[in-house]
Tab-separated table of C-alpha atoms in Angstrom:
chain	number	residue	atom	x	y	z
A	1	MET	CA	44.825	-210.807	144.924
A	2	SER	CA	44.767	-207.553	146.927
A	3	VAL	CA	47.636	-206.163	144.785
A	4	VAL	CA	45.731	-206.800	141.565
A	5	ILE	CA	42.667	-205.056	142.925
A	6	SER	CA	44.779	-202.096	144.175
A	7	ARG	CA	46.319	-201.701	140.710
A	8	ALA	CA	42.932	-201.863	139.085
A	9	LEU	CA	41.612	-199.216	141.456
A	10	VAL	CA	44.578	-196.965	140.780
A	11	LEU	CA	43.972	-197.273	137.001
A	12	VAL	CA	40.278	-196.474	137.398
A	13	LEU	CA	41.011	-193.419	139.490
A	14	LEU	CA	43.676	-192.217	137.044
A	15	GLY	CA	41.290	-192.718	134.192
A	16	TYR	CA	38.532	-190.791	135.898
A	17	GLY	CA	40.877	-187.996	136.776
A	18	ARG	CA	42.198	-187.846	133.190
A	19	ARG	CA	38.680	-187.584	131.765
A	20	ALA	CA	37.370	-185.067	134.374
A	21	LEU	CA	39.380	-182.135	133.012
A	22	ALA	CA	37.876	-179.339	130.955
A	23	MET	CA	39.783	-176.907	128.845
A	24	ILE	CA	39.697	-173.135	129.635
A	25	PRO	CA	41.358	-170.619	127.289
A	26	THR	CA	43.698	-168.136	129.046
A	27	GLY	CA	45.289	-166.268	126.190
A	28	PRO	CA	45.563	-164.151	124.168
A	29	GLY	CA	43.971	-161.352	126.119
A	30	PRO	CA	42.316	-158.114	124.910
A	31	LYS	CA	45.630	-156.157	125.148
A	32	ASP	CA	47.685	-158.554	123.201
A	33	VAL	CA	49.059	-157.562	119.780
A	34	PHE	CA	50.559	-159.976	117.306
A	35	THR	CA	52.328	-159.282	113.967
A	36	ALA	CA	51.377	-161.080	110.836
A	37	GLY	CA	54.163	-163.378	109.715
A	38	GLN	CA	55.529	-163.755	113.233
A	39	ASN	CA	54.913	-166.055	116.159
A	40	CYS	CA	51.503	-166.044	117.823
A	41	THR	CA	50.799	-167.728	121.122
A	42	ILE	CA	47.676	-169.507	122.371
A	43	GLN	CA	47.313	-170.613	125.958
A	44	TRP	CA	44.795	-172.582	127.963
A	45	THR	CA	44.587	-174.417	131.279
A	46	THR	CA	42.495	-177.313	132.636
A	47	ALA	CA	39.934	-177.459	135.407
A	48	ALA	CA	37.252	-179.832	136.743
A	49	GLY	CA	34.417	-180.095	134.297
A	50	PRO	CA	33.243	-181.956	131.187
A	51	ALA	CA	36.104	-183.954	129.665
A	52	TRP	CA	38.021	-182.514	126.728
A	53	ASP	CA	40.260	-185.245	125.471
A	54	GLY	CA	41.157	-183.311	122.350
A	55	PHE	CA	40.139	-180.153	120.479
A	56	ASP	CA	40.575	-178.135	117.300
A	57	ILE	CA	41.521	-174.429	117.257
A	58	ASP	CA	40.223	-171.930	114.591
A	59	LEU	CA	41.052	-168.283	114.051
A	60	MET	CA	37.748	-166.294	113.946
A	61	SER	CA	36.273	-162.921	113.297
A	62	GLY	CA	32.745	-161.440	113.220
A	63	SER	CA	30.195	-160.482	115.790
A	64	ASN	CA	29.208	-162.530	118.840
A	65	THR	CA	26.062	-163.641	117.031
A	66	ASN	CA	27.633	-164.208	113.643
A	67	MET	CA	31.133	-165.705	114.118
A	68	THR	CA	33.055	-166.452	110.926
A	69	LEU	CA	35.930	-168.681	110.187
A	70	VAL	CA	39.229	-166.998	109.044
A	71	THR	CA	41.348	-170.123	108.995
A	72	ASN	CA	41.987	-173.357	110.944
A	73	VAL	CA	44.972	-173.212	113.200
A	74	THR	CA	45.376	-176.826	114.249
A	75	GLN	CA	43.422	-180.015	114.815
A	76	GLY	CA	43.480	-182.808	117.420
A	77	VAL	CA	45.243	-181.059	120.253
A	78	ASP	CA	45.640	-183.413	123.252
A	79	ALA	CA	43.850	-181.680	126.050
A	80	THR	CA	45.196	-184.039	128.681
A	81	ASN	CA	48.822	-183.068	127.764
A	82	ALA	CA	49.683	-180.108	129.959
A	83	SER	CA	52.791	-179.356	127.882
A	84	ALA	CA	50.658	-178.720	124.801
A	85	SER	CA	50.041	-175.140	126.157
A	86	PRO	CA	51.278	-172.654	125.163
A	87	PHE	CA	50.680	-173.415	121.493
A	88	ASN	CA	52.756	-171.442	118.923
A	89	TRP	CA	51.994	-170.805	115.323
A	90	THR	CA	52.724	-168.121	112.704
A	91	CYS	CA	49.986	-165.469	112.454
A	92	PRO	CA	48.812	-165.159	108.837
A	93	GLU	CA	48.456	-161.977	106.896
A	94	VAL	CA	44.886	-160.855	107.181
A	95	GLU	CA	42.517	-158.143	106.002
A	96	PRO	CA	41.827	-155.872	107.677
A	97	TYR	CA	44.433	-155.692	110.412
A	98	GLY	CA	42.926	-154.757	113.755
A	99	LYS	CA	41.467	-155.961	117.029
A	100	ILE	CA	38.737	-158.162	115.520
A	101	TYR	CA	40.211	-161.620	115.826
A	102	PHE	CA	39.786	-164.388	118.397
A	103	TYR	CA	40.272	-168.111	118.746
A	104	GLN	CA	37.531	-170.749	118.896
A	105	PHE	CA	38.241	-174.073	120.502
A	106	THR	CA	35.992	-177.063	119.553
A	107	SER	CA	35.790	-180.338	121.453
A	108	LYS	CA	36.591	-183.342	119.370
A	109	SER	CA	34.138	-185.548	121.312
A	110	ASN	CA	31.380	-182.972	121.144
A	111	SER	CA	31.386	-180.454	118.318
A	112	SER	CA	28.732	-178.361	120.114
A	113	ASP	CA	31.014	-177.762	123.083
A	114	LYS	CA	33.080	-174.609	122.284
A	115	GLN	CA	35.248	-172.083	124.098
A	116	TRP	CA	36.532	-168.667	123.004
A	117	THR	CA	39.321	-166.226	123.800
A	118	THR	CA	38.759	-162.455	123.844
A	119	ARG	CA	39.419	-160.439	120.727
A	120	PHE	CA	42.969	-159.492	120.156
A	121	THR	CA	44.900	-157.501	117.564
A	122	ILE	CA	46.749	-158.729	114.528
A	123	GLN	CA	48.741	-155.973	113.007
A	124	SER	CA	50.550	-155.652	109.650
A	125	PRO	CA	54.234	-156.494	109.307
A	126	ASP	CA	54.994	-152.799	109.529
A	127	GLY	CA	52.951	-152.413	112.686
A	128	GLN	CA	49.742	-150.955	111.153
A	129	SER	CA	46.222	-151.666	112.231
A	130	GLU	CA	42.791	-149.916	112.037
A	131	PRO	CA	39.811	-149.638	114.357
A	132	PRO	CA	37.078	-152.247	114.118
A	133	ALA	CA	34.391	-151.451	111.478
A	134	HIS	CA	31.511	-151.819	113.988
A	135	VAL	CA	31.551	-150.104	117.405
A	136	SER	CA	28.610	-152.047	118.899
A	137	GLN	CA	27.237	-155.556	119.148
A	138	GLY	CA	23.808	-154.056	119.620
A	139	TYR	CA	22.557	-155.886	122.732
A	140	GLY	CA	22.939	-156.258	126.458
A	141	GLN	CA	25.973	-155.354	128.617
A	142	TYR	CA	28.273	-156.403	125.837
A	143	GLY	CA	26.641	-154.175	123.257
A	144	THR	CA	29.601	-151.779	123.113
A	145	VAL	CA	32.219	-154.419	122.269
A	146	PRO	CA	33.641	-153.502	118.870
A	147	TRP	CA	33.944	-156.127	116.096
A	148	GLY	CA	34.608	-156.607	112.416
A	149	GLN	CA	34.781	-159.157	109.674
A	150	GLY	CA	38.217	-160.446	108.579
A	151	HIS	CA	39.724	-162.848	106.163
A	152	LEU	CA	43.021	-164.065	104.922
A	153	ALA	CA	44.823	-161.506	102.845
A	154	ASN	CA	45.486	-163.949	99.980
A	155	SER	CA	41.861	-165.218	99.871
A	156	SER	CA	38.960	-163.772	97.867
A	157	THR	CA	36.839	-161.046	99.357
A	158	SER	CA	33.689	-163.131	99.061
A	159	GLU	CA	31.552	-163.769	102.097
A	160	PRO	CA	33.455	-165.759	104.796
A	161	GLU	CA	32.145	-169.106	105.966
A	162	THR	CA	29.649	-168.597	108.704
A	163	VAL	CA	30.251	-170.827	111.691
A	164	ALA	CA	27.617	-169.455	114.007
A	165	SER	CA	24.989	-167.222	112.600
A	166	VAL	CA	22.390	-166.047	115.066
A	167	ASP	CA	20.262	-162.958	114.627
A	168	SER	CA	18.741	-161.300	117.711
A	169	PHE	CA	15.403	-161.440	115.955
A	170	SER	CA	14.093	-162.600	112.603
A	171	SER	CA	10.849	-163.863	111.151
A	172	SER	CA	9.377	-165.689	108.209
A	173	SER	CA	5.773	-165.678	106.936
A	174	VAL	CA	3.418	-168.149	105.359
A	175	THR	CA	0.418	-167.059	103.283
A	176	THR	CA	-2.654	-169.326	103.481
A	177	ALA	CA	-5.064	-170.075	100.673
A	178	SER	CA	-7.458	-167.636	102.204
A	179	GLY	CA	-4.952	-164.834	101.879
A	180	LYS	CA	-4.187	-164.637	105.627
A	181	THR	CA	-0.557	-164.396	106.679
A	182	CYS	CA	0.939	-166.270	109.697
A	183	ARG	CA	4.316	-165.181	110.941
A	184	ALA	CA	6.916	-167.389	112.636
A	185	HIS	CA	9.212	-165.429	115.016
A	186	TYR	CA	12.682	-166.748	115.869
A	187	MET	CA	13.880	-165.472	119.261
A	188	LYS	CA	17.654	-165.901	119.591
A	189	SER	CA	19.958	-165.934	122.677
A	190	PRO	CA	23.045	-163.977	121.714
A	191	ASP	CA	26.425	-164.726	123.214
A	192	PRO	CA	28.440	-162.335	125.374
A	193	GLU	CA	31.851	-161.106	124.294
A	194	PRO	CA	34.130	-164.169	123.752
A	195	SER	CA	36.390	-164.328	126.780
A	196	ALA	CA	39.014	-166.382	128.497
A	197	LEU	CA	36.205	-167.919	130.571
A	198	SER	CA	33.737	-170.532	129.610
A	199	GLU	CA	30.878	-169.137	127.507
A	200	PRO	CA	27.820	-170.854	126.113
A	201	GLU	CA	27.540	-171.377	122.418
A	202	PRO	CA	24.970	-169.299	120.581
A	203	SER	CA	21.603	-171.026	120.675
A	204	ALA	CA	18.318	-170.425	119.058
A	205	SER	CA	14.792	-171.409	120.012
A	206	VAL	CA	11.980	-171.380	117.556
A	207	THR	CA	8.449	-170.578	118.673
A	208	SER	CA	6.027	-172.875	116.878
A	209	PHE	CA	3.191	-171.552	114.899
A	210	ALA	CA	0.006	-172.894	113.304
A	211	VAL	CA	-1.321	-172.047	109.819
A	212	ALA	CA	-5.104	-171.763	109.700
A	213	PRO	CA	-6.830	-173.858	107.091
A	214	PRO	CA	-8.385	-172.069	104.059
A	215	GLU	CA	-11.657	-170.556	104.901
A	216	GLU	CA	-14.928	-171.725	103.269
A	217	THR	CA	-16.910	-168.765	101.943
A	218	ALA	CA	-20.308	-168.920	100.084
A	219	THR	CA	-19.725	-168.397	96.432
A	220	ARG	CA	-22.901	-166.293	96.080
A	221	CYS	CA	-21.736	-163.822	98.646
A	222	SER	CA	-17.986	-163.633	99.053
A	223	GLY	CA	-17.189	-161.546	102.159
A	224	CYS	CA	-20.783	-161.218	103.280
A	225	GLU	CA	-19.874	-161.884	107.028
A	226	GLU	CA	-17.609	-158.805	107.087
A	227	ASP	CA	-19.974	-156.568	105.041
A	228	PRO	CA	-23.676	-156.239	106.254
A	229	ALA	CA	-24.561	-153.950	103.366
A	230	LYS	CA	-23.260	-156.544	100.921
A	231	ARG	CA	-25.339	-159.283	102.672
A	232	GLY	CA	-28.436	-157.130	102.397
A	233	ALA	CA	-27.867	-156.621	98.787
A	234	MET	CA	-27.542	-160.357	98.262
A	235	LEU	CA	-30.862	-160.990	100.031
A	236	ASN	CA	-32.588	-158.268	97.943
A	237	SER	CA	-31.261	-159.822	94.761
A	238	SER	CA	-32.613	-163.175	95.858
A	239	ALA	CA	-36.068	-161.753	96.345
A	240	GLU	CA	-35.998	-160.101	92.955
A	241	GLU	CA	-35.049	-163.428	91.385
A	242	LEU	CA	-38.121	-164.983	92.944
A	243	GLU	CA	-40.445	-162.328	91.736
A	244	SER	CA	-38.947	-162.600	88.240
A	245	GLU	CA	-40.009	-166.272	87.924
A	246	PRO	CA	-43.924	-166.568	87.348
A	247	TRP	CA	-43.999	-170.309	88.001
A	248	VAL	CA	-42.514	-169.698	91.430
A	249	ARG	CA	-45.357	-167.308	92.397
A	250	ILE	CA	-47.967	-169.867	91.094
A	251	SER	CA	-46.364	-172.714	93.123
A	252	ILE	CA	-46.381	-170.617	96.262
A	253	GLY	CA	-50.166	-169.771	95.646
A	254	PHE	CA	-51.146	-173.460	95.269
A	255	MET	CA	-49.183	-174.356	98.363
A	256	ALA	CA	-50.970	-171.588	100.387
A	257	ALA	CA	-54.439	-172.771	99.084
A	258	ALA	CA	-53.726	-176.373	99.961
A	259	LEU	CA	-52.683	-175.453	103.535
A	260	LEU	CA	-55.874	-173.392	103.884
A	261	MET	CA	-58.081	-176.253	102.855
A	262	LEU	CA	-56.375	-178.618	105.256
A	263	ALA	CA	-56.884	-176.132	108.120
A	264	ILE	CA	-60.638	-176.019	107.333
């Protein structure tokens, strides 16, 4: 009986240890250069943290706040298999060649859980590359990190698929029936430079807004509350209307006489 319990306990502990490993990218690094058409190496290690039983790897480009997919590298890598790293594959021909590419690792069990490497260089078969098109991310301590948009050389030059699109600030507006405009502001939390360490996925929080109901304004005096002169003109026109009606003056006279008689 004790032997059965001991075996069960060992299996539980092994299972717990197996699931308590997180994946951390370790390569390529910022000084690594790979040649299109030749072998490229991807490396990672494991550490205590949220379990990564398996993951996909994608070749990416773009800014930290607008990462775009270049191509999928592989799917379903066993994160619990230590021998799976390093992973080797053939770097594709891309446009442009330069230090604008990085890898994204996506957990199979939780697609919102991602890791990234730093940017590295893919050069042409004859060893040529060009500087990144953009010299700045435009925010924070990582604002000077260069970046660029890349795609496969044999693909169309249309807009690449956006995987994570987060602007530092954007807004949208709604116009009410009264002509007033309400604006909703979207404040974004940009990512730091993708690195060999764990980094949060870009996230966005939206501040709520309320649209005021249409205002009710008197049809005889549109905008009188904002314009005293206009309101005075309306009152004067009303008095003129009363004077222009003889029967109104007669009715007022009879009412005044009746009140006088009652008072006597």
